[in-house]
Coordinates of C-alpha atoms in Angstrom, one line a residue:
X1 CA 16.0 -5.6 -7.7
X2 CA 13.4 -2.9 -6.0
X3 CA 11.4 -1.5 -8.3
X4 CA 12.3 2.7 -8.6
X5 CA 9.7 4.5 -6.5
X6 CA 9.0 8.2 -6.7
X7 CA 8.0 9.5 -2.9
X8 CA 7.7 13.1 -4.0
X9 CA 5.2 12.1 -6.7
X10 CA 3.6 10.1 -4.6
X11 CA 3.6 12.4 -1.5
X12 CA 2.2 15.6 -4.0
X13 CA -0.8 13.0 -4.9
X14 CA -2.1 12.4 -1.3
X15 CA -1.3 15.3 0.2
X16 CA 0.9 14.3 2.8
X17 CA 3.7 16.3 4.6
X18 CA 4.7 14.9 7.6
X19 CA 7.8 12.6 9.3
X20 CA 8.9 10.0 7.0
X21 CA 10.1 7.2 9.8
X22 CA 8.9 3.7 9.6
X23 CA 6.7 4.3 12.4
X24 CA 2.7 3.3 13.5
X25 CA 1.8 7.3 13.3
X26 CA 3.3 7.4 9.6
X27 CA 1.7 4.1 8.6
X28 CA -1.8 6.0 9.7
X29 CA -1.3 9.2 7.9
X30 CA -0.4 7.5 4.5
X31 CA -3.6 5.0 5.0
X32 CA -5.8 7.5 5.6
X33 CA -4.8 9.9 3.2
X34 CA -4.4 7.7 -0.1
X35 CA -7.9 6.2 0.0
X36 CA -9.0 9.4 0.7
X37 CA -7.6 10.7 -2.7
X38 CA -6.6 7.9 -5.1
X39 CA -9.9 6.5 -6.3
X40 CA -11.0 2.7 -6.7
X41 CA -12.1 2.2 -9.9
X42 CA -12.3 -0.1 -12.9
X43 CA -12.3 1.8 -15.9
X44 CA -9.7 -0.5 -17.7
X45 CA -10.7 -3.9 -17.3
X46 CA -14.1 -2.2 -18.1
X47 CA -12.5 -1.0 -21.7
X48 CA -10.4 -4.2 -22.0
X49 CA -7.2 -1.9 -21.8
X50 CA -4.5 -4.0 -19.9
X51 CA -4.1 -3.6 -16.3
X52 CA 0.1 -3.0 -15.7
X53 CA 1.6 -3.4 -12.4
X54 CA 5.5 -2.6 -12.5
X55 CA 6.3 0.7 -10.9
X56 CA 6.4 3.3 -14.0
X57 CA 3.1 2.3 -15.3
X58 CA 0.9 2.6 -12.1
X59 CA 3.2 6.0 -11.1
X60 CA 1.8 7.2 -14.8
X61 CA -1.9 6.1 -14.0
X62 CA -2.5 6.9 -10.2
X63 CA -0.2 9.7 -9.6
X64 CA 0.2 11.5 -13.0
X65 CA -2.7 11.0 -15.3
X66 CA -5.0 11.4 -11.7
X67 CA -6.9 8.0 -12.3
X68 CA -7.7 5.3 -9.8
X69 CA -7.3 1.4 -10.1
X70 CA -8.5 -2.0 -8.1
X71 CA -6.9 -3.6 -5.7
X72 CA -3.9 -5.2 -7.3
X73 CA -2.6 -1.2 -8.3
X74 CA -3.4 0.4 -5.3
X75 CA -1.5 -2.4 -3.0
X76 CA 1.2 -3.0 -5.5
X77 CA 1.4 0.8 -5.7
X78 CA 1.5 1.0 -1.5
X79 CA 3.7 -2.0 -1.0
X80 CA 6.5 -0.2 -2.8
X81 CA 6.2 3.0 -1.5
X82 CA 6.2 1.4 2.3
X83 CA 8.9 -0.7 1.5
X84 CA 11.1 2.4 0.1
X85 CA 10.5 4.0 3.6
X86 CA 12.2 1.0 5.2
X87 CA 9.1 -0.6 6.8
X88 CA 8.9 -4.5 6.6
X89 CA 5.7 -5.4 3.9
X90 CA 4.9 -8.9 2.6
X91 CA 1.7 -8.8 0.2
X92 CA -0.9 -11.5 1.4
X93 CA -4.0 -13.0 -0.8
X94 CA -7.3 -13.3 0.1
X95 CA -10.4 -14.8 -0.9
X96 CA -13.8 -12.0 -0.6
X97 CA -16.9 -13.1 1.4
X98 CA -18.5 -9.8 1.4
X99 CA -20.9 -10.4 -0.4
X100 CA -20.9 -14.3 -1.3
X101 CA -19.9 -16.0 2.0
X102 CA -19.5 -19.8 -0.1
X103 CA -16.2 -17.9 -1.2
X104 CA -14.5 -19.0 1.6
X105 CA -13.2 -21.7 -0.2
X106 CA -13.0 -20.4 -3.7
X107 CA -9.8 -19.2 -5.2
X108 CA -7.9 -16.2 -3.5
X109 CA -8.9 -12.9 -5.7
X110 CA -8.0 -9.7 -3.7
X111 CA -4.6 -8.7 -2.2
X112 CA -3.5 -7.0 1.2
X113 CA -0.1 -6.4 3.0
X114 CA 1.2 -7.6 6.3
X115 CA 3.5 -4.8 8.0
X116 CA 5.7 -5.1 10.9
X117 CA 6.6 -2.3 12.8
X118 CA 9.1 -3.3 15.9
X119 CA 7.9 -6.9 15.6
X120 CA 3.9 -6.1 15.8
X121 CA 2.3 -7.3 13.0
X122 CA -0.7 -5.2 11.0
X123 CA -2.7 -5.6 8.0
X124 CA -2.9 -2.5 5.4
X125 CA -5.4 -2.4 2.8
X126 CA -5.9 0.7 0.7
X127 CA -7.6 -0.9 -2.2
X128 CA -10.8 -2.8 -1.4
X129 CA -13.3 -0.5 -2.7
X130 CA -16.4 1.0 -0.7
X131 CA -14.9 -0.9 1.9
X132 CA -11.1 -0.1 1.9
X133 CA -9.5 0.5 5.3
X134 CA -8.5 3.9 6.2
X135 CA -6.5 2.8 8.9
X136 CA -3.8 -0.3 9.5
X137 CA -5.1 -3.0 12.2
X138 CA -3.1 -5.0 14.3
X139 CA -3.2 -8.5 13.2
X140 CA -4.4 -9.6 16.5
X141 CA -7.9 -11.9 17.2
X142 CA -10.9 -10.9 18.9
X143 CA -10.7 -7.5 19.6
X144 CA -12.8 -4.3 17.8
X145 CA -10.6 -1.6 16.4
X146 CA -12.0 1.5 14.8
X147 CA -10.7 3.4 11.7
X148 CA -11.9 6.8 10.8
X149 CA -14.6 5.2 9.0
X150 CA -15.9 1.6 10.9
X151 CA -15.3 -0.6 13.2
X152 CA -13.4 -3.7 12.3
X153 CA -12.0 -7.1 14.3
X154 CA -9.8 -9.5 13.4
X155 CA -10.9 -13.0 14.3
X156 CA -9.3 -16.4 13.6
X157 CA -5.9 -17.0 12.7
X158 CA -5.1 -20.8 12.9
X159 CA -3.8 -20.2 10.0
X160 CA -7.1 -18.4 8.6
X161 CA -8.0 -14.5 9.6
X162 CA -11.3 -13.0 8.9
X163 CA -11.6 -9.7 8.5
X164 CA -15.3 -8.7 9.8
X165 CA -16.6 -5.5 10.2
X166 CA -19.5 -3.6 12.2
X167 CA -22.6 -3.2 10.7
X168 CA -25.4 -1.6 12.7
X169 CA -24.7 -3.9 15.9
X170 CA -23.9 -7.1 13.4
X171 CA -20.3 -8.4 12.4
X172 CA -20.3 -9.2 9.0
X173 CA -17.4 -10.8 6.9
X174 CA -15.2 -9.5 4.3
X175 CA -12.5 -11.5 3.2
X176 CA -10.6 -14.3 4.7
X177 CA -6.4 -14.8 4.4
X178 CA -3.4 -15.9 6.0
X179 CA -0.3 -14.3 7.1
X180 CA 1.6 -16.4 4.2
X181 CA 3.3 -14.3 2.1
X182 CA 2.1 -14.4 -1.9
X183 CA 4.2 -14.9 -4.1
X184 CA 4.8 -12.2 -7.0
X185 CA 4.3 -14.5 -9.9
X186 CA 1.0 -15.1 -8.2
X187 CA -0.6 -11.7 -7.7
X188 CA 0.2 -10.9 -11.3
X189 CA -1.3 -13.4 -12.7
X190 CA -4.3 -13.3 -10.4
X191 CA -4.4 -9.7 -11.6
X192 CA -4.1 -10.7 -14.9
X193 CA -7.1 -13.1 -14.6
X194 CA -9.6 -10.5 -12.8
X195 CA -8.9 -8.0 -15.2
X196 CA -9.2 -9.5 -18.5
X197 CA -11.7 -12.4 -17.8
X198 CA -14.8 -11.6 -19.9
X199 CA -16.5 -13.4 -16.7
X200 CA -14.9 -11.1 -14.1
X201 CA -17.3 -8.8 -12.2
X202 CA -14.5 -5.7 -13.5
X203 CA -14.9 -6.5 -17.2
X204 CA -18.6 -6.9 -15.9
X205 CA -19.6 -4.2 -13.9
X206 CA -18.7 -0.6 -13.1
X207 CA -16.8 0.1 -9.4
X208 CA -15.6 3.3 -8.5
X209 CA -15.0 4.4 -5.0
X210 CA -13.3 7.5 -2.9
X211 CA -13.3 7.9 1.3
X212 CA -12.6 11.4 2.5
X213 CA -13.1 11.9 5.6
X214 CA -16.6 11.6 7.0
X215 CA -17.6 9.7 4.1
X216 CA -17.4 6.9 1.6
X217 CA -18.8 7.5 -2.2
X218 CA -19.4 5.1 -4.4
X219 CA -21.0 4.1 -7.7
X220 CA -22.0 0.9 -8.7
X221 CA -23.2 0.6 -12.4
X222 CA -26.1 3.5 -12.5
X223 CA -26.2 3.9 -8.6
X224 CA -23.8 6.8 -7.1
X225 CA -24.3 6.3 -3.3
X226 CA -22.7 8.9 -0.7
X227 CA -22.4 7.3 2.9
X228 CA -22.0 9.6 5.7
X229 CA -20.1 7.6 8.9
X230 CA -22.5 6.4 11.0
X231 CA -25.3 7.6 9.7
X232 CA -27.6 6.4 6.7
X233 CA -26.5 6.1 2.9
X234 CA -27.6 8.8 0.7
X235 CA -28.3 6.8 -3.0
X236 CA -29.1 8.3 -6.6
X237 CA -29.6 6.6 -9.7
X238 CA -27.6 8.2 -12.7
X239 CA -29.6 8.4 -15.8
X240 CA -27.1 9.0 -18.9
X241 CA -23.8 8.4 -19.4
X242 CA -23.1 12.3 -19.2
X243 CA -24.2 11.8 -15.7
X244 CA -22.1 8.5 -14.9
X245 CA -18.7 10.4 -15.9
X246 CA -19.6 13.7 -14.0
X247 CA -19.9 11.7 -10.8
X248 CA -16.6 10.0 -11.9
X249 CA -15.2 13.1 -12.5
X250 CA -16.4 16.0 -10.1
X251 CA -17.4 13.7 -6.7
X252 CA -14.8 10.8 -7.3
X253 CA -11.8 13.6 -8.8
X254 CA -11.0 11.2 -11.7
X255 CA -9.2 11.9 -15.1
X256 CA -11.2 9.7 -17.6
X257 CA -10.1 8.5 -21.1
X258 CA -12.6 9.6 -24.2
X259 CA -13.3 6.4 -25.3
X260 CA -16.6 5.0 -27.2
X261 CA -15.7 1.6 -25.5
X262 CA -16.0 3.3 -22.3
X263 CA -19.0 5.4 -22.8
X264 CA -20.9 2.2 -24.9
X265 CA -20.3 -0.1 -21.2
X266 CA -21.4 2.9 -19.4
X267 CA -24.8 2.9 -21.5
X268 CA -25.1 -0.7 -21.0
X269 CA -25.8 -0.3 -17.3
X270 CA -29.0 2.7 -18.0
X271 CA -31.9 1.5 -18.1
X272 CA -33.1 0.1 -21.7
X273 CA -36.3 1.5 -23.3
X274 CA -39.0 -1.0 -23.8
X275 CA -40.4 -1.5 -27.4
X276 CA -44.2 -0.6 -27.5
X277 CA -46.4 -2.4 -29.8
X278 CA -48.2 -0.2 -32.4

């Protein structure tokens, strides 16, 4: 039975007011708008609080309590509000090569959606960090398709697509799927796996990520980057844990939890002072 979705809730987060029908121009607004306003971010599997994915909890944390989450909440979340507007989603794994391209034949790790408007097929993906798209592409090989943010292309697809995008005048790769549809059991206890690992990189490391338009930010540990599209990053290393949750709070817009687990991670990724000898 479909999980109980609140579109108003939903709508009020991102900011959308617009026509509600199952169409390409719909699909756009909502993919541009949530990553735009619903952060990326890893502050619970960071704290070792449990990541949820049925309906209520990620309405609670996304929507109501103005926090962010990886990829398994943000497509989880998406997948049910499409589906509620009567488009056609199936959630897809994939396995990341961004930045380890040996991963191609690792485990799958990250999760997208397959949508098909009219019988055309696209991919949405509104929760893959720093590098999320902000637009759907058409799940067709070999040719470039720009989002408000980069270029992407598709290429493959027998049975493996890889996702590459445009880097300076270079394709590079960022994850590699197929068109199979995932089973449910699956992504939750991928998501399980990724978020309570002690050897995951989010219990590891902190991600946090926003893309307005004509920009991505991001933070990585103690690095808070701002990258203007198309034109060269802008980066800043944070030097307290004061200034790690501003930057979370004011740039990125998120609501974050007092907690001394929290705040004693956060100081783990400062800089340590070296012991002088008297």
């Amino acid at each position: 039975m479909p999980e109980k979705v609140n579109l108003n809730a939903y709508f009020e987060r991102i900011g959308f007011a617009g026509s509600i029908a199952p169409t390409i121009q719909t699909l756009e607004q909502l993919h541009a708008l949530h990553p735009a306003v619903i952060p990326f971010e890893n502050i619970a599997p960071l704290s070792g609080e449990q990541v949820l994915l049925d309906q209520q909890s990620l309405e609670k944390k996304l929507l109501v309590d103005k926090r962010g989450g990886f990829c398994f909440e943000h497509n989880f979340l998406f997948m049910r509000i499409l589906r509620d507007l009567d488009y056609e989603v199936k959630p897809l794994l994939a396995r990341v090569i961004w930045t380890n391209p040996e991963a191609v034949t690792a485990p799958p790790s990250h999760m997208l959606l397959l949508i098909d408007i009219k019988g055309v097929n696209y991919i949405a993906d509104v929760g893959f960090g720093g590098l999320s798209l902000t637009a759907p592409l058409r799940l067709r090989a070999g040719s470039e398709q720009t989002t408000p943010h980069e270029t992407f292309q598709l290429t493959g697809g027998d049975p493996d697509w890889t996702l590459e995008v445009k880097i300076g005048e270079d394709w590079r790769g960022v994850y590699v799927f197929t068109a199979a549809e995932a089973a449910e059991v699956d992504l939750w206890d991928i998501n399980r796996d990724l978020s309570s690992n002690p050897a995951s990189p989010f219990t590891l490391q902190l991600r946090a990520s926003l893309s307005p338009s004509g920009r991505r930010l991001k933070v990585h540990n103690d690095q808070f980057t701002v990258q203007p599209t198309g034109e060269e990053a802008q980066k800043r290393t944070l030097t307290s844990v004061a200034e790690i949750r501003a930057v979370l709070t004011e740039e990125l817009g998120l609501t974050l939890p007092e907690s001394e687990k929290l705040d004693a991670k956060l100081a783990g990724f400062l800089p340590q002072p070296t012991e002088t000898a008297e």
